[in-house]
Each structure stands twice: as structure tokens, then as C-alpha cells.
CSV table of C-alpha atoms in Angstrom, one decimal:
chain,number,residue,atom,x,y,z
A,1,UNK,CA,35.1,-203.6,83.0
A,2,UNK,CA,33.2,-206.8,82.8
A,3,UNK,CA,34.0,-209.6,85.2
A,4,UNK,CA,33.4,-213.3,84.8
A,5,UNK,CA,33.8,-215.4,88.0
A,6,UNK,CA,34.5,-219.1,87.7
A,7,UNK,CA,34.3,-221.5,90.6
A,8,UNK,CA,36.0,-223.6,91.8
A,9,UNK,CA,39.5,-222.7,90.5
A,10,UNK,CA,40.7,-226.2,91.0
A,11,UNK,CA,39.1,-229.5,92.0
A,12,UNK,CA,40.2,-233.1,92.5
A,13,UNK,CA,37.7,-235.8,92.3
A,14,UNK,CA,37.5,-239.6,92.2
A,15,UNK,CA,36.9,-241.4,89.1
A,16,UNK,CA,33.2,-242.0,88.6
A,17,UNK,CA,32.0,-239.0,90.5
A,18,UNK,CA,30.5,-235.8,89.0
A,19,UNK,CA,31.8,-232.3,89.3
A,20,UNK,CA,30.0,-229.0,88.8
A,21,UNK,CA,31.8,-225.9,87.6
A,22,UNK,CA,30.0,-222.5,87.9
A,23,UNK,CA,30.5,-219.5,85.6
A,24,UNK,CA,29.0,-216.1,86.7
A,25,UNK,CA,28.9,-212.8,84.9
A,26,UNK,CA,29.2,-210.4,87.9
A,27,UNK,CA,28.2,-207.0,86.5
A,28,UNK,CA,26.5,-207.8,83.2
A,29,UNK,CA,23.9,-210.1,81.8
A,30,UNK,CA,25.0,-212.8,79.4
A,31,UNK,CA,22.5,-214.5,77.3
A,32,UNK,CA,25.2,-216.6,75.8
A,33,UNK,CA,28.2,-218.1,77.6
A,34,UNK,CA,30.9,-220.4,76.2
A,35,UNK,CA,32.7,-223.4,77.7
A,36,UNK,CA,36.3,-224.2,76.6
A,37,UNK,CA,38.7,-226.9,77.4
A,38,UNK,CA,42.4,-226.5,77.3
A,39,UNK,CA,44.9,-229.4,77.4
A,40,UNK,CA,48.5,-228.7,78.5
A,41,UNK,CA,50.4,-226.7,75.9
A,42,UNK,CA,47.4,-226.6,73.6
A,43,UNK,CA,45.0,-223.9,72.6
A,44,UNK,CA,41.4,-223.5,73.9
A,45,UNK,CA,38.9,-225.7,72.2
A,46,UNK,CA,35.3,-224.7,72.3
A,47,UNK,CA,33.1,-227.4,73.8
A,48,UNK,CA,29.7,-225.8,73.8
A,49,UNK,CA,27.7,-222.6,73.6
A,50,UNK,CA,25.4,-222.1,76.6
A,51,UNK,CA,22.2,-220.3,75.8
A,52,UNK,CA,20.1,-218.9,78.6
A,53,UNK,CA,16.8,-220.7,78.9
A,54,UNK,CA,17.4,-223.2,76.1
A,55,UNK,CA,19.6,-226.2,75.4
A,56,UNK,CA,23.3,-225.8,74.9
A,57,UNK,CA,24.9,-226.2,71.5
A,58,UNK,CA,27.7,-228.7,71.6
A,59,UNK,CA,30.7,-228.8,69.2
A,60,UNK,CA,31.3,-231.9,67.2
A,61,UNK,CA,32.9,-234.7,69.3
A,62,UNK,CA,31.7,-233.3,72.6
A,63,UNK,CA,29.5,-235.7,74.5
A,64,UNK,CA,26.5,-233.8,75.7
A,65,UNK,CA,25.5,-236.5,78.2
A,66,UNK,CA,28.9,-236.3,79.8
A,67,UNK,CA,29.3,-232.5,79.9
A,68,UNK,CA,25.9,-231.2,81.1
A,69,UNK,CA,25.4,-227.5,80.7
A,70,UNK,CA,22.7,-225.5,82.4
A,71,UNK,CA,22.2,-221.8,81.8
A,72,UNK,CA,19.3,-221.1,84.2
A,73,UNK,CA,19.7,-217.3,84.5
A,74,UNK,CA,21.3,-214.4,82.6
A,75,UNK,CA,24.3,-214.5,85.0
A,76,UNK,CA,25.0,-218.1,85.6
A,77,UNK,CA,26.0,-221.1,83.5
A,78,UNK,CA,27.1,-224.4,85.0
A,79,UNK,CA,29.1,-227.2,83.5
A,80,UNK,CA,28.8,-230.6,85.1
A,81,UNK,CA,31.3,-233.3,84.2
A,82,UNK,CA,29.4,-236.5,84.9
A,83,UNK,CA,31.0,-239.9,85.7
A,84,UNK,CA,34.4,-238.3,85.5
A,85,UNK,CA,37.4,-240.3,84.2
A,86,UNK,CA,41.1,-239.4,84.4
A,87,UNK,CA,41.0,-238.5,80.7
A,88,UNK,CA,38.6,-235.7,81.6
A,89,UNK,CA,41.4,-234.0,83.6
A,90,UNK,CA,41.9,-230.7,82.0
A,91,UNK,CA,41.6,-227.0,82.3
A,92,UNK,CA,38.0,-225.7,81.7
A,93,UNK,CA,37.4,-222.1,80.9
A,94,UNK,CA,34.1,-220.2,80.5
A,95,UNK,CA,33.5,-216.9,78.8
A,96,UNK,CA,30.7,-214.5,78.2
A,97,UNK,CA,30.1,-211.8,75.8
A,98,UNK,CA,29.5,-208.3,77.0
A,99,UNK,CA,28.3,-205.7,74.5
A,100,UNK,CA,30.8,-203.1,75.6
A,101,UNK,CA,33.8,-205.2,76.4
A,102,UNK,CA,33.6,-208.1,74.0
A,103,UNK,CA,34.4,-211.5,75.3
A,104,UNK,CA,35.5,-211.9,78.9
A,105,UNK,CA,37.0,-215.0,80.3
A,106,UNK,CA,36.7,-216.7,83.7
A,107,UNK,CA,39.9,-217.6,85.5
A,108,UNK,CA,39.4,-221.3,84.6
A,109,UNK,CA,39.0,-224.5,86.6
A,110,UNK,CA,41.7,-227.2,86.8
A,111,UNK,CA,40.0,-230.5,87.1
A,112,UNK,CA,42.1,-233.6,88.1
A,113,UNK,CA,40.3,-236.9,88.2
A,114,UNK,CA,42.1,-239.6,90.2
B,1,UNK,CA,34.5,-223.1,58.3
B,2,UNK,CA,36.3,-220.8,60.7
B,3,UNK,CA,40.0,-221.4,61.2
B,4,UNK,CA,42.8,-219.5,62.8
B,5,UNK,CA,46.5,-220.4,62.4
B,6,UNK,CA,49.5,-219.1,64.2
B,7,UNK,CA,52.6,-220.6,62.6
B,8,UNK,CA,55.0,-220.0,65.4
B,9,UNK,CA,54.7,-222.0,68.6
B,10,UNK,CA,57.5,-220.1,70.2
B,11,UNK,CA,59.0,-216.8,69.4
B,12,UNK,CA,62.1,-215.4,71.2
B,13,UNK,CA,63.3,-211.9,70.9
B,14,UNK,CA,65.7,-209.7,72.8
B,15,UNK,CA,64.4,-206.8,74.8
B,16,UNK,CA,64.0,-203.7,72.7
B,17,UNK,CA,63.7,-205.6,69.5
B,18,UNK,CA,60.6,-205.5,67.3
B,19,UNK,CA,58.2,-208.3,67.5
B,20,UNK,CA,55.6,-209.6,65.2
B,21,UNK,CA,53.2,-212.5,66.1
B,22,UNK,CA,51.6,-213.9,63.0
B,23,UNK,CA,48.0,-214.8,62.6
B,24,UNK,CA,46.1,-216.0,59.6
B,25,UNK,CA,42.5,-216.9,59.4
B,26,UNK,CA,39.9,-218.4,57.1
B,27,UNK,CA,36.3,-217.4,57.1
B,28,UNK,CA,33.9,-216.8,54.4
B,29,UNK,CA,32.1,-213.8,55.8
B,30,UNK,CA,33.3,-210.7,57.7
B,31,UNK,CA,35.0,-211.8,60.9
B,32,UNK,CA,35.8,-210.1,64.1
B,33,UNK,CA,39.4,-210.6,65.1
B,34,UNK,CA,41.0,-210.5,68.5
B,35,UNK,CA,44.3,-211.0,70.2
B,36,UNK,CA,44.2,-212.4,73.7
B,37,UNK,CA,47.2,-212.7,76.1
B,38,UNK,CA,47.7,-215.1,79.0
B,39,UNK,CA,50.5,-214.1,81.4
B,40,UNK,CA,51.9,-216.8,83.6
B,41,UNK,CA,49.3,-218.0,86.2
B,42,UNK,CA,46.7,-215.5,85.1
B,43,UNK,CA,43.5,-215.7,83.2
B,44,UNK,CA,43.1,-215.1,79.5
B,45,UNK,CA,42.6,-211.4,78.8
B,46,UNK,CA,41.7,-209.3,75.8
B,47,UNK,CA,44.6,-207.4,74.3
B,48,UNK,CA,43.1,-206.1,71.1
B,49,UNK,CA,40.1,-206.3,68.9
B,50,UNK,CA,40.3,-205.2,65.3
B,51,UNK,CA,37.2,-203.0,65.4
B,52,UNK,CA,38.6,-200.8,68.0
B,53,UNK,CA,41.8,-200.1,66.1
B,54,UNK,CA,43.6,-199.1,69.3
B,55,UNK,CA,47.1,-199.7,70.7
B,56,UNK,CA,47.3,-201.6,74.0
B,57,UNK,CA,50.6,-201.8,75.8
B,58,UNK,CA,52.3,-200.7,72.6
B,59,UNK,CA,50.8,-203.5,70.6
B,60,UNK,CA,48.9,-202.9,67.4
B,61,UNK,CA,47.3,-205.3,64.9
B,62,UNK,CA,45.9,-204.5,61.5
B,63,UNK,CA,43.3,-206.6,59.8
B,64,UNK,CA,44.4,-207.4,56.2
B,65,UNK,CA,41.5,-208.9,54.4
B,66,UNK,CA,43.4,-209.5,51.2
B,67,UNK,CA,46.0,-211.6,53.0
B,68,UNK,CA,43.5,-212.8,55.7
B,69,UNK,CA,45.9,-211.9,58.3
B,70,UNK,CA,45.8,-210.1,61.7
B,71,UNK,CA,49.4,-210.0,62.8
B,72,UNK,CA,50.3,-208.5,66.2
B,73,UNK,CA,53.2,-206.1,66.3
B,74,UNK,CA,55.2,-204.1,68.8
B,75,UNK,CA,58.2,-202.0,67.9
B,76,UNK,CA,60.2,-202.5,71.1
B,77,UNK,CA,59.6,-205.7,73.1
B,78,UNK,CA,59.7,-205.6,76.9
B,79,UNK,CA,60.5,-208.5,79.2
B,80,UNK,CA,57.0,-208.1,80.7
B,81,UNK,CA,55.5,-208.9,77.3
B,82,UNK,CA,56.6,-212.5,77.8
B,83,UNK,CA,53.4,-214.5,77.7
B,84,UNK,CA,51.2,-216.8,75.6
B,85,UNK,CA,49.3,-215.0,72.8
B,86,UNK,CA,46.2,-216.3,71.2
B,87,UNK,CA,44.6,-215.0,68.0
B,88,UNK,CA,40.9,-215.5,67.9
B,89,UNK,CA,38.1,-215.1,65.4
B,90,UNK,CA,34.4,-214.6,65.9
B,91,UNK,CA,32.1,-215.1,63.1
B,92,UNK,CA,28.4,-215.6,63.0
B,93,UNK,CA,26.8,-217.2,65.9
B,94,UNK,CA,29.1,-215.5,68.4
B,95,UNK,CA,31.3,-218.4,69.0
B,96,UNK,CA,35.0,-218.1,69.1
B,97,UNK,CA,37.8,-220.0,67.3
B,98,UNK,CA,41.2,-219.7,68.8
B,99,UNK,CA,44.5,-220.2,67.2
B,100,UNK,CA,47.0,-222.6,68.7
B,101,UNK,CA,48.9,-219.8,70.4
B,102,UNK,CA,52.4,-218.4,70.3
B,103,UNK,CA,54.6,-218.2,73.3
B,104,UNK,CA,56.6,-215.0,73.3
B,105,UNK,CA,59.8,-215.0,75.3
B,106,UNK,CA,61.5,-211.6,75.6
B,107,UNK,CA,65.1,-212.1,76.6
B,108,UNK,CA,67.0,-209.6,78.6
């Protein structure tokens, strides 16, 4: 089946620094990928839709200058949390849609900003 | 607007008992409905999608457009079914909306 690889699985960074999270579709091409955020004991909240070769579409309330999304190829989307603050600490999950398997999710990245 | 509700945050049943996880949705068009499961320390994985109409791990779900529901059912719960279950809806534009999730706890 389709596999989505997300890296890193966890990261700790200092407040004010930037962190990049990668999402790769390993055995299929994904023109669209999605980025979610999950707070403890809460559901996944869609942050943005990443479109290959064009600008990402952000959900209301998500700062596009803070959460930079780049979808440079059909198999890679990156999310960069810029000038991270402790309140950005969360679990970030990406997903991609495969024609045959539907939506496949990455394993997630736990970001802790200290 | 797309919206998914799961009224139960936590559902506890005994092993062998039937289980039903409720999911209701609101969407003006024809949605695609899914159930995802997240076992402890594992990634979110697809359990069911309504268009495939299949049974996975003994779970089934029927889309009821009249009641705008997509409840997940299993006649005999097993301890390994204990997990977090998310109902999700995909409308136009391919994006997903997830419900808040229901934690199923199957007691021995």
C-alpha cells in the first residue's frame, strides 16, 4: 500500500529558531498533501493544503508567514515552523492522497519548543 | 460548511459485547466518509471508507444520508480494538475534516 514518510519523528528546539518537517510519499506521486496539527487529547485540525508547484492554501486562523509550506516536487512537501514559540509545541501530521488507497498519513512529528 | 461530530469522547465496553461508535456529519454535497483508527503509539491508519463497503477487522459502517450518519459497528468487541477512532469527511477540494474522536476501551 501507499506509504507516507514524515521526518523527523520528534524535535526539540529553542524558542526563536525555525524547524523544518518533511513529508514524502514513497511509492506514489502526490499533487496535493495536507498538514494537520493535533493538540493533546484533541482531534486533528487541518492547517493547510499543500499544492505541488503552487502556493499552499491555509485554513482560517493559520499564519502563513509562520508556517511555511513548500511542495517542490510530487513526492515532497515541507512545513517550516518559523520563529518557534512554546505555544507551537504540538504534534504535526501530514497526509497525501493516493488514487487507489485514499488518504495516507505520515507518522507525525512531535515538536517541543523550549 | 463541512462538519463531523462524534458525540462520545470515551466508550467502554466489555470484550465480546457489541460496539457502535457514532458519527454524524453536515455537508451540502455528496461527501466521502472515512473511519480512521489510531492505536497507541502508532500512526493514524485508514479503517474504512464508505465507498468500498467492506468489513475490516470485523468493523462495518453504513452511510445513512437521511440521518447524515456514518456509525461504526462491530458485533463482538476485542481487547485489541481499544484505540482512538476518528470519523472523517472529504468533500470538494479534497481536504479532510476530522471529528473529535472517540476513545474505545474494551475491557476484559
